[in-house]
mmCIF file of C-alpha atoms in Angstrom:
data_model
loop_
_atom_site.group_PDB
_atom_site.id
_atom_site.type_symbol
_atom_site.label_atom_id
_atom_site.label_comp_id
_atom_site.label_asym_id
_atom_site.label_seq_id
_atom_site.Cartn_x
_atom_site.Cartn_y
_atom_site.Cartn_z
ATOM 1 C CA UNK A 223 43.440 -23.526 10.256
ATOM 2 C CA UNK A 224 44.243 -27.744 10.917
ATOM 3 C CA UNK A 225 46.929 -28.780 12.924
ATOM 4 C CA UNK A 226 47.007 -32.491 12.440
ATOM 5 C CA UNK A 227 49.791 -34.326 14.600
ATOM 6 C CA UNK A 228 53.065 -35.503 12.344
ATOM 7 C CA UNK A 229 53.938 -38.709 12.794
ATOM 8 C CA UNK A 230 57.465 -39.463 14.023
ATOM 9 C CA UNK A 231 60.019 -41.952 12.733
ATOM 10 C CA UNK A 232 59.403 -44.127 16.338
ATOM 11 C CA UNK A 233 55.167 -43.965 15.712
ATOM 12 C CA UNK A 234 54.036 -41.591 17.568
ATOM 13 C CA UNK A 235 52.330 -38.258 16.887
ATOM 14 C CA UNK A 236 53.907 -34.821 17.639
ATOM 15 C CA UNK A 237 54.093 -31.450 16.465
ATOM 16 C CA UNK A 238 54.547 -30.072 12.105
ATOM 17 C CA UNK A 239 55.092 -27.195 11.247
ATOM 18 C CA UNK A 240 51.781 -25.644 11.228
ATOM 19 C CA UNK A 241 51.786 -24.774 14.745
ATOM 20 C CA UNK A 242 55.567 -24.326 15.251
ATOM 21 C CA UNK A 243 55.336 -21.182 12.731
ATOM 22 C CA UNK A 244 52.162 -20.550 15.086
ATOM 23 C CA UNK A 245 54.148 -20.075 18.381
ATOM 24 C CA UNK A 246 56.796 -17.947 16.710
ATOM 25 C CA UNK A 247 54.548 -15.181 16.109
ATOM 26 C CA UNK A 248 52.563 -15.322 19.531
ATOM 27 C CA UNK A 249 54.809 -15.114 21.091
ATOM 28 C CA UNK A 250 56.693 -11.975 18.776
ATOM 29 C CA UNK A 251 53.090 -10.799 19.491
ATOM 30 C CA UNK A 252 53.320 -11.487 23.217
ATOM 31 C CA UNK A 253 50.537 -12.941 23.462
ATOM 32 C CA UNK A 254 49.153 -15.397 26.965
ATOM 33 C CA UNK A 255 46.044 -17.185 25.755
ATOM 34 C CA UNK A 256 45.092 -17.456 22.777
ATOM 35 C CA UNK A 257 42.124 -19.499 21.836
ATOM 36 C CA UNK A 258 41.621 -21.387 18.441
ATOM 37 C CA UNK A 259 38.897 -23.203 16.007
ATOM 38 C CA UNK A 260 38.861 -25.959 13.951
ATOM 39 C CA UNK A 261 42.112 -27.343 14.763
ATOM 40 C CA UNK A 262 41.150 -31.208 13.803
ATOM 41 C CA UNK A 263 43.181 -33.176 16.346
ATOM 42 C CA UNK A 264 42.729 -36.298 16.480
ATOM 43 C CA UNK A 265 43.546 -36.623 20.371
ATOM 44 C CA UNK A 266 42.494 -34.317 23.059
ATOM 45 C CA UNK A 267 45.922 -33.612 26.260
ATOM 46 C CA UNK A 268 47.817 -31.249 26.754
ATOM 47 C CA UNK A 269 51.288 -30.971 24.743
ATOM 48 C CA UNK A 270 53.530 -28.664 26.979
ATOM 49 C CA UNK A 271 56.306 -26.623 24.528
ATOM 50 C CA UNK A 272 59.009 -24.530 24.036
ATOM 51 C CA UNK A 273 57.115 -21.476 25.064
ATOM 52 C CA UNK A 274 53.551 -22.564 25.191
ATOM 53 C CA UNK A 275 50.530 -24.986 26.785
ATOM 54 C CA UNK A 276 48.830 -26.316 24.018
ATOM 55 C CA UNK A 277 45.561 -27.520 25.567
ATOM 56 C CA UNK A 278 43.713 -29.781 22.680
ATOM 57 C CA UNK A 279 40.204 -30.886 22.075
ATOM 58 C CA UNK A 280 39.341 -33.811 19.712
ATOM 59 C CA UNK A 281 37.710 -33.038 17.125
ATOM 60 C CA UNK A 282 34.783 -34.447 15.262
ATOM 61 C CA UNK A 283 36.085 -37.490 12.014
ATOM 62 C CA UNK A 284 37.947 -34.539 11.559
ATOM 63 C CA UNK A 285 35.923 -32.153 11.854
ATOM 64 C CA UNK A 286 36.009 -28.914 14.337
ATOM 65 C CA UNK A 287 38.253 -29.010 17.462
ATOM 66 C CA UNK A 288 39.727 -26.334 19.713
ATOM 67 C CA UNK A 289 42.582 -25.086 21.703
ATOM 68 C CA UNK A 290 43.705 -23.064 24.120
ATOM 69 C CA UNK A 291 47.326 -21.784 24.310
ATOM 70 C CA UNK A 292 49.249 -19.899 26.813
ATOM 71 C CA UNK A 293 51.733 -18.636 27.183
ATOM 72 C CA UNK A 294 54.753 -20.983 29.914
ATOM 73 C CA UNK A 295 57.668 -18.778 29.818
ATOM 74 C CA UNK A 296 56.141 -15.372 29.353
ATOM 75 C CA UNK A 297 55.163 -13.723 33.094
ATOM 76 C CA UNK A 298 52.386 -12.237 33.949
ATOM 77 C CA UNK A 299 51.402 -9.000 35.696
ATOM 78 C CA UNK A 300 54.688 -6.150 36.016
ATOM 79 C CA UNK A 301 54.972 -6.921 39.373
ATOM 80 C CA UNK A 302 58.368 -8.061 41.501
ATOM 81 C CA UNK A 303 57.252 -11.171 41.414
ATOM 82 C CA UNK A 304 56.941 -13.146 38.300
ATOM 83 C CA UNK A 305 54.215 -15.094 38.033
ATOM 84 C CA UNK A 306 53.375 -16.958 34.975
ATOM 85 C CA UNK A 307 50.887 -19.998 34.045
ATOM 86 C CA UNK A 308 51.784 -23.081 35.377
ATOM 87 C CA UNK A 309 50.902 -26.588 34.199
ATOM 88 C CA UNK A 310 49.547 -27.547 37.768
ATOM 89 C CA UNK A 311 47.337 -24.452 37.305
ATOM 90 C CA UNK A 312 45.102 -25.800 34.545
ATOM 91 C CA UNK A 313 41.931 -27.566 34.668
ATOM 92 C CA UNK A 314 39.835 -29.211 31.632
ATOM 93 C CA UNK A 315 36.511 -28.127 33.150
ATOM 94 C CA UNK A 316 34.282 -28.634 29.938
ATOM 95 C CA UNK A 317 35.469 -30.314 25.625
ATOM 96 C CA UNK A 318 33.720 -31.652 22.838
ATOM 97 C CA UNK A 319 34.901 -30.425 19.105
ATOM 98 C CA UNK A 320 33.476 -27.236 19.875
ATOM 99 C CA UNK A 321 33.741 -25.660 23.305
ATOM 100 C CA UNK A 322 36.794 -26.159 25.395
ATOM 101 C CA UNK A 323 36.406 -24.824 28.716
ATOM 102 C CA UNK A 324 39.382 -24.379 30.977
ATOM 103 C CA UNK A 325 40.452 -23.258 35.063
ATOM 104 C CA UNK A 326 43.676 -21.371 34.984
ATOM 105 C CA UNK A 327 44.936 -20.554 38.556
ATOM 106 C CA UNK A 328 48.247 -18.143 39.035
ATOM 107 C CA UNK A 329 49.290 -16.138 41.717
ATOM 108 C CA UNK A 330 46.012 -16.296 43.346
ATOM 109 C CA UNK A 331 43.954 -15.692 40.563
ATOM 110 C CA UNK A 332 41.282 -17.455 38.669
ATOM 111 C CA UNK A 333 40.127 -17.269 35.332
ATOM 112 C CA UNK A 334 38.255 -19.577 33.140
ATOM 113 C CA UNK A 335 38.674 -19.096 29.069
ATOM 114 C CA UNK A 336 36.185 -20.701 27.325
ATOM 115 C CA UNK A 337 37.311 -20.957 23.416
ATOM 116 C CA UNK A 338 34.129 -21.987 21.998
ATOM 117 C CA UNK A 339 32.766 -22.119 17.334
ATOM 118 C CA UNK A 340 29.285 -21.519 16.689
ATOM 119 C CA UNK A 341 27.569 -23.390 14.099
ATOM 120 C CA UNK A 342 26.968 -21.184 11.254
ATOM 121 C CA UNK A 343 23.923 -19.370 11.169
ATOM 122 C CA UNK A 344 22.503 -21.554 8.550
ATOM 123 C CA UNK A 345 22.560 -24.660 10.404
ATOM 124 C CA UNK A 346 19.976 -26.775 11.491
ATOM 125 C CA UNK A 347 18.399 -25.032 14.532
ATOM 126 C CA UNK A 348 18.380 -27.539 16.367
ATOM 127 C CA UNK A 349 21.574 -27.788 15.687
ATOM 128 C CA UNK A 350 22.245 -24.265 16.516
ATOM 129 C CA UNK A 351 19.490 -24.949 20.262
ATOM 130 C CA UNK A 352 21.755 -26.988 21.605
ATOM 131 C CA UNK A 353 25.149 -25.901 21.066
ATOM 132 C CA UNK A 354 23.966 -22.123 22.599
ATOM 133 C CA UNK A 355 21.931 -23.500 25.366
ATOM 134 C CA UNK A 356 25.022 -25.992 25.724
ATOM 135 C CA UNK A 357 26.940 -23.042 26.394
ATOM 136 C CA UNK A 358 24.718 -21.220 28.406
ATOM 137 C CA UNK A 359 24.373 -24.114 31.024
ATOM 138 C CA UNK A 360 28.242 -24.041 31.318
ATOM 139 C CA UNK A 361 28.466 -20.291 32.132
ATOM 140 C CA UNK A 362 26.376 -20.895 34.403
ATOM 141 C CA UNK A 363 27.769 -23.635 36.458
ATOM 142 C CA UNK A 364 31.052 -22.241 35.903
ATOM 143 C CA UNK A 365 30.777 -18.677 36.087
ATOM 144 C CA UNK A 366 31.942 -18.234 39.162
ATOM 145 C CA UNK A 367 35.250 -20.196 38.596
ATOM 146 C CA UNK A 368 36.609 -17.136 37.673
ATOM 147 C CA UNK A 369 36.723 -14.099 36.177
ATOM 148 C CA UNK A 370 35.281 -15.059 32.235
ATOM 149 C CA UNK A 371 36.901 -15.738 28.980
ATOM 150 C CA UNK A 372 35.365 -16.070 26.289
ATOM 151 C CA UNK A 373 37.455 -17.095 23.275
ATOM 152 C CA UNK A 374 35.378 -16.652 20.522
ATOM 153 C CA UNK A 375 34.287 -17.992 16.250
ATOM 154 C CA UNK A 376 30.676 -17.663 17.061
ATOM 155 C CA UNK A 377 29.993 -17.197 13.428
ATOM 156 C CA UNK A 378 27.837 -13.975 15.052
ATOM 157 C CA UNK A 379 26.038 -10.619 13.418
ATOM 158 C CA UNK A 380 25.899 -7.979 16.750
ATOM 159 C CA UNK A 381 23.915 -5.195 14.593
ATOM 160 C CA UNK A 382 22.636 -3.073 17.690
ATOM 161 C CA UNK A 383 24.314 -1.590 19.899
ATOM 162 C CA UNK A 384 23.016 -2.312 24.095
ATOM 163 C CA UNK A 385 23.935 -0.903 27.187
ATOM 164 C CA UNK A 386 26.956 -1.818 28.537
ATOM 165 C CA UNK A 387 27.214 -4.882 26.212
ATOM 166 C CA UNK A 388 28.005 -4.236 22.848
ATOM 167 C CA UNK A 389 29.108 -0.999 21.552
ATOM 168 C CA UNK A 390 28.369 1.259 18.403
ATOM 169 C CA UNK A 391 30.785 -0.588 16.276
ATOM 170 C CA UNK A 392 28.345 -2.931 14.628
ATOM 171 C CA UNK A 393 27.770 -4.702 11.947
ATOM 172 C CA UNK A 394 24.074 -3.613 9.479
ATOM 173 C CA UNK A 395 21.902 -6.071 10.354
ATOM 174 C CA UNK A 396 22.366 -8.811 13.005
ATOM 175 C CA UNK A 397 21.733 -12.875 12.289
ATOM 176 C CA UNK A 398 20.078 -15.496 14.532
ATOM 177 C CA UNK A 399 23.256 -15.508 16.076
ATOM 178 C CA UNK A 400 24.069 -12.355 16.775
ATOM 179 C CA UNK A 401 20.756 -11.916 18.500
ATOM 180 C CA UNK A 402 21.798 -15.200 20.553
ATOM 181 C CA UNK A 403 25.431 -14.125 21.811
ATOM 182 C CA UNK A 404 23.638 -10.822 22.689
ATOM 183 C CA UNK A 405 20.836 -12.109 25.200
ATOM 184 C CA UNK A 406 24.257 -14.993 26.140
ATOM 185 C CA UNK A 407 26.046 -11.272 26.539
ATOM 186 C CA UNK A 408 22.918 -9.784 28.903
ATOM 187 C CA UNK A 409 22.323 -13.316 31.147
ATOM 188 C CA UNK A 410 25.597 -13.976 32.260
ATOM 189 C CA UNK A 411 27.308 -9.300 32.090
ATOM 190 C CA UNK A 412 29.909 -9.995 30.122
ATOM 191 C CA UNK A 413 30.834 -8.043 27.271
ATOM 192 C CA UNK A 414 32.800 -7.040 23.301
ATOM 193 C CA UNK A 415 35.478 -4.699 24.011
ATOM 194 C CA UNK A 416 35.460 -4.306 20.504
ATOM 195 C CA UNK A 417 32.207 -3.855 19.485
ATOM 196 C CA UNK A 418 33.449 -0.446 21.475
ATOM 197 C CA UNK A 419 34.943 2.308 19.478
ATOM 198 C CA UNK A 420 37.158 4.175 22.680
ATOM 199 C CA UNK A 421 38.809 0.965 23.295
ATOM 200 C CA UNK A 422 39.163 -1.388 19.162
ATOM 201 C CA UNK A 423 41.251 0.558 16.534
ATOM 202 C CA UNK A 424 41.659 -0.732 12.855
ATOM 203 C CA UNK A 425 39.518 -2.353 10.849
ATOM 204 C CA UNK A 426 36.290 -4.386 12.482
ATOM 205 C CA UNK A 427 36.157 -7.505 10.063
ATOM 206 C CA UNK A 428 37.123 -11.003 11.717
ATOM 207 C CA UNK A 429 36.266 -13.563 8.654
ATOM 208 C CA UNK A 430 36.629 -13.357 5.009
ATOM 209 C CA UNK A 431 34.552 -15.309 2.692
ATOM 210 C CA UNK A 432 36.585 -17.200 -0.433
ATOM 211 C CA UNK A 433 34.066 -15.080 -3.044
ATOM 212 C CA UNK A 434 35.667 -11.816 -0.830
ATOM 213 C CA UNK A 435 32.764 -11.423 1.542
ATOM 214 C CA UNK A 436 33.283 -10.235 4.888
ATOM 215 C CA UNK A 437 32.620 -9.502 7.988
ATOM 216 C CA UNK A 438 32.912 -9.438 12.195
ATOM 217 C CA UNK A 439 32.114 -12.474 12.778
ATOM 218 C CA UNK A 440 35.072 -13.301 15.539
ATOM 219 C CA UNK A 441 34.925 -12.049 19.273
ATOM 220 C CA UNK A 442 36.915 -11.560 22.565
ATOM 221 C CA UNK A 443 33.935 -12.026 25.701
ATOM 222 C CA UNK A 444 35.074 -10.038 29.132
ATOM 223 C CA UNK A 445 33.049 -10.000 32.680
ATOM 224 C CA UNK A 446 31.957 -7.175 33.520
ATOM 225 C CA UNK A 447 34.275 -7.365 36.325
ATOM 226 C CA UNK A 448 34.926 -3.424 38.011
ATOM 227 C CA UNK A 449 38.718 -4.870 38.781
ATOM 228 C CA UNK A 450 39.717 -5.236 34.612
ATOM 229 C CA UNK A 451 39.959 -2.883 31.995
ATOM 230 C CA UNK A 452 40.080 -3.943 29.034
ATOM 231 C CA UNK A 453 43.464 -1.447 27.481
ATOM 232 C CA UNK A 454 42.528 -2.171 23.913
ATOM 233 C CA UNK A 455 41.093 -4.442 20.751
ATOM 234 C CA UNK A 456 42.617 -5.205 17.663
ATOM 235 C CA UNK A 457 42.088 -7.091 14.463
ATOM 236 C CA UNK A 458 45.906 -8.182 13.448
ATOM 237 C CA UNK A 459 46.096 -9.322 9.922
ATOM 238 C CA UNK A 460 50.272 -9.411 10.078
ATOM 239 C CA UNK A 461 49.619 -12.975 10.923
ATOM 240 C CA UNK A 462 50.994 -15.796 8.446
ATOM 241 C CA UNK A 463 49.328 -18.897 8.997
ATOM 242 C CA UNK A 464 49.914 -22.073 5.856
ATOM 243 C CA UNK A 465 46.920 -20.826 3.717
ATOM 244 C CA UNK A 466 47.027 -19.125 0.689
ATOM 245 C CA UNK A 467 44.079 -17.380 1.647
ATOM 246 C CA UNK A 468 42.505 -15.451 3.569
ATOM 247 C CA UNK A 469 40.433 -17.110 6.014
ATOM 248 C CA UNK A 470 39.276 -15.802 9.872
ATOM 249 C CA UNK A 471 41.920 -13.544 11.248
ATOM 250 C CA UNK A 472 43.379 -13.222 15.161
ATOM 251 C CA UNK A 473 41.833 -10.623 17.781
ATOM 252 C CA UNK A 474 43.912 -9.391 20.234
ATOM 253 C CA UNK A 475 42.976 -7.620 23.719
ATOM 254 C CA UNK A 476 45.120 -5.719 25.681
ATOM 255 C CA UNK A 477 43.593 -6.601 29.425
ATOM 256 C CA UNK A 478 44.827 -5.360 32.745
ATOM 257 C CA UNK A 479 43.293 -7.495 36.104
ATOM 258 C CA UNK A 480 44.224 -5.605 39.957
ATOM 259 C CA UNK A 481 44.860 -7.771 42.849
ATOM 260 C CA UNK A 482 41.804 -6.530 44.591
ATOM 261 C CA UNK A 483 39.232 -7.777 41.492
ATOM 262 C CA UNK A 484 36.901 -10.354 42.877
ATOM 263 C CA UNK A 485 38.257 -13.089 39.840
ATOM 264 C CA UNK A 486 40.929 -14.023 43.358
ATOM 265 C CA UNK A 487 40.669 -16.247 44.723
ATOM 266 C CA UNK A 488 43.815 -17.735 46.908
ATOM 267 C CA UNK A 489 43.281 -21.335 47.607
ATOM 268 C CA UNK A 490 42.472 -21.834 51.710
ATOM 269 C CA UNK A 491 44.554 -24.444 52.791
ATOM 270 C CA UNK A 492 42.911 -27.312 55.227
ATOM 271 C CA UNK A 493 43.366 -27.034 58.647
ATOM 272 C CA UNK A 494 43.049 -30.633 61.178
ATOM 273 C CA UNK A 495 44.740 -32.008 63.648
ATOM 274 C CA UNK A 496 47.636 -33.448 62.275
ATOM 275 C CA UNK A 497 49.885 -35.277 65.255
ATOM 276 C CA UNK A 498 46.575 -37.316 66.150
ATOM 277 C CA UNK A 499 46.650 -38.419 62.411
ATOM 278 C CA UNK A 500 50.430 -39.817 62.447
ATOM 279 C CA UNK A 501 49.788 -41.557 66.121
ATOM 280 C CA UNK A 502 48.665 -45.547 65.151
ATOM 281 C CA UNK A 503 44.438 -44.902 65.574
ATOM 282 C CA UNK A 504 45.194 -41.575 63.494
ATOM 283 C CA UNK A 505 46.626 -43.726 60.665
ATOM 284 C CA UNK A 506 43.911 -46.474 60.948
ATOM 285 C CA UNK A 507 41.408 -43.712 61.442
ATOM 286 C CA UNK A 508 42.398 -42.567 58.037
ATOM 287 C CA UNK A 509 42.322 -46.068 56.278
ATOM 288 C CA UNK A 510 38.584 -46.578 56.938
ATOM 289 C CA UNK A 511 37.894 -43.048 56.082
ATOM 290 C CA UNK A 512 39.742 -43.612 52.672
ATOM 291 C CA UNK A 513 37.585 -46.869 52.192
ATOM 292 C CA UNK A 514 34.706 -45.866 53.859
ATOM 293 C CA UNK A 515 34.746 -43.358 50.743
ATOM 294 C CA UNK A 516 31.777 -44.266 48.576
ATOM 295 C CA UNK A 517 32.434 -45.232 44.718
ATOM 296 C CA UNK A 518 30.142 -42.345 42.310
ATOM 297 C CA UNK A 519 28.244 -44.360 39.074
ATOM 298 C CA UNK A 520 30.392 -43.632 35.864
ATOM 299 C CA UNK A 521 27.651 -41.807 34.577
ATOM 300 C CA UNK A 522 28.493 -39.273 36.549
ATOM 301 C CA UNK A 523 30.349 -35.677 35.452
ATOM 302 C CA UNK A 524 33.573 -36.737 35.551
ATOM 303 C CA UNK A 525 34.265 -33.577 36.973
ATOM 304 C CA UNK A 526 31.069 -33.814 39.699
ATOM 305 C CA UNK A 527 32.693 -37.076 40.028
ATOM 306 C CA UNK A 528 36.134 -36.115 41.600
ATOM 307 C CA UNK A 529 34.152 -33.300 44.312
ATOM 308 C CA UNK A 530 31.733 -36.834 45.414
ATOM 309 C CA UNK A 531 35.253 -38.382 46.533
ATOM 310 C CA UNK A 532 37.055 -34.432 47.781
ATOM 311 C CA UNK A 533 34.156 -33.862 49.245
ATOM 312 C CA UNK A 534 33.826 -36.775 51.484
ATOM 313 C CA UNK A 535 37.406 -37.712 52.135
ATOM 314 C CA UNK A 536 37.386 -33.961 54.110
ATOM 315 C CA UNK A 537 34.259 -34.392 55.313
ATOM 316 C CA UNK A 538 35.742 -37.551 57.495
ATOM 317 C CA UNK A 539 39.064 -35.834 57.688
ATOM 318 C CA UNK A 540 36.916 -32.807 59.784
ATOM 319 C CA UNK A 541 34.744 -34.945 61.738
ATOM 320 C CA UNK A 542 38.603 -36.929 63.042
ATOM 321 C CA UNK A 543 41.320 -34.656 63.098
ATOM 322 C CA UNK A 544 39.622 -31.353 63.962
ATOM 323 C CA UNK A 545 41.987 -28.835 63.555
ATOM 324 C CA UNK A 546 43.736 -27.387 66.791
ATOM 325 C CA UNK A 547 42.570 -23.819 67.789
ATOM 326 C CA UNK A 548 44.783 -21.245 67.737
ATOM 327 C CA UNK A 549 46.792 -19.530 70.178
ATOM 328 C CA UNK A 550 45.755 -16.073 71.041
ATOM 329 C CA UNK A 551 48.684 -13.837 71.479
ATOM 330 C CA UNK A 552 48.581 -13.793 75.150
ATOM 331 C CA UNK A 553 48.439 -17.334 75.460
ATOM 332 C CA UNK A 554 52.250 -17.362 74.140
ATOM 333 C CA UNK A 555 53.712 -15.862 77.329
ATOM 334 C CA UNK A 556 53.974 -17.739 80.654
ATOM 335 C CA UNK A 557 52.188 -17.270 83.056
ATOM 336 C CA UNK A 558 54.891 -15.319 85.610
ATOM 337 C CA UNK A 559 55.905 -13.040 81.967
ATOM 338 C CA UNK A 560 51.846 -12.763 81.258
ATOM 339 C CA UNK A 561 52.053 -11.185 84.994
ATOM 340 C CA UNK A 562 54.884 -8.922 84.778
ATOM 341 C CA UNK A 563 53.159 -7.002 81.139
ATOM 342 C CA UNK A 564 50.391 -6.588 83.382
ATOM 343 C CA UNK A 565 52.129 -5.079 86.365
ATOM 344 C CA UNK A 566 54.347 -2.705 83.679
ATOM 345 C CA UNK A 567 50.780 -2.178 82.445
ATOM 346 C CA UNK A 568 49.895 -0.009 85.762
ATOM 347 C CA UNK A 569 52.188 0.896 86.482
ATOM 348 C CA UNK A 570 51.823 3.330 83.018
ATOM 349 C CA UNK A 571 48.613 3.750 84.537
#
C-alpha cells in the first residue's frame, strides 16, 4: 500500500490521510506491532504520531519500501507496571527497500522485528538468490538479539507440512519461494502459526489477484521459544484502505511472552571507579582514552562501526578505572558490632 508523504504549506513533508486511516483501525484492533510492505516512502526515518512509532524504510526509485509500526500508548502485558514501546528502546539494525530489521527493547525484553518483502516467484533467479541469502545472513547475525518475529510478504506458497515448523493448513503445491521459506524456517528454528489448524481460525488466503485468483503469500513467523505462546492466528479482511480492490490482507497473531522467557535480556550497568574518574588525574585519563579511540573505516557496516567505538571506550575504562569490589555484609559492621554478634552466636549455642 503506497503511503507517500504529503507536502505541507511550508514545504515540509508530512503524513497524508492514508496512514491516518490505517492507524485508527489498527488502534481499534489493539495491535502492538504492524509490518507493512510496498509503502514506497521517499525517505527513511522515524515518524512519531499520536498513537504509533512509524519506522520507515526508503523505497527504491518509487518501488518497494517496508515499515514497522509500534504502538506508543498501548500497554504490553497485564501487570501493574505500565510497559509500552519507547523511542529510546528502538534500534534499526538493517534497512533496505525490501528488508527492515528493528530491535525493540522494553521492560527487560528484547524483540527482533523483521519486516520482509520477498521478490515474487517469477523474478530473476539471481535477484531471488540474493534476497534469500541476505535474509539468512541477517538472521544468523542478529538471532541472539532477542525473540524473532518475521512479518512478511514472502510471495511463497507452502505446500508441505514439516514437523513443528509448518502445520497441515498448506497450499495444494509448493513454489520455489515456498521451498526457500521452508529451508529458512528449519535453519533458524522458526515456525508459521497460521499453518496450524489448532491456532489459525477462518480463511487462509491473504492475497487476491486483480483477475480473482487467491492464495496465501503472507506469514508471521515466530521463534520456537518455550516462553512464547501463540494463542490465535487469523486473517482480517475488514481493514479499509484507499484501494478500490482487494490486494494483501492483514495477518494477525495474538502472542503471549512470559517474563522468564529466554528473550529477557536486562541491560547490566557497567561498574567503574567513578570517584577516581572524577579526580584531576581521572579526567585527564578519560580524555586520553577518548582520544585514543581508533577511526574505523567508513566502508565498515555502520552498526559494527559503533561497536568498535563502544568496545574500545569500555576496554580503556575497565583498565584504568576498575570497579570497586562490593563489600560483604559483614564488612558493613564495625569491629565492636562484629564482636557482639559473635558473642551472641556463642551464647545461643
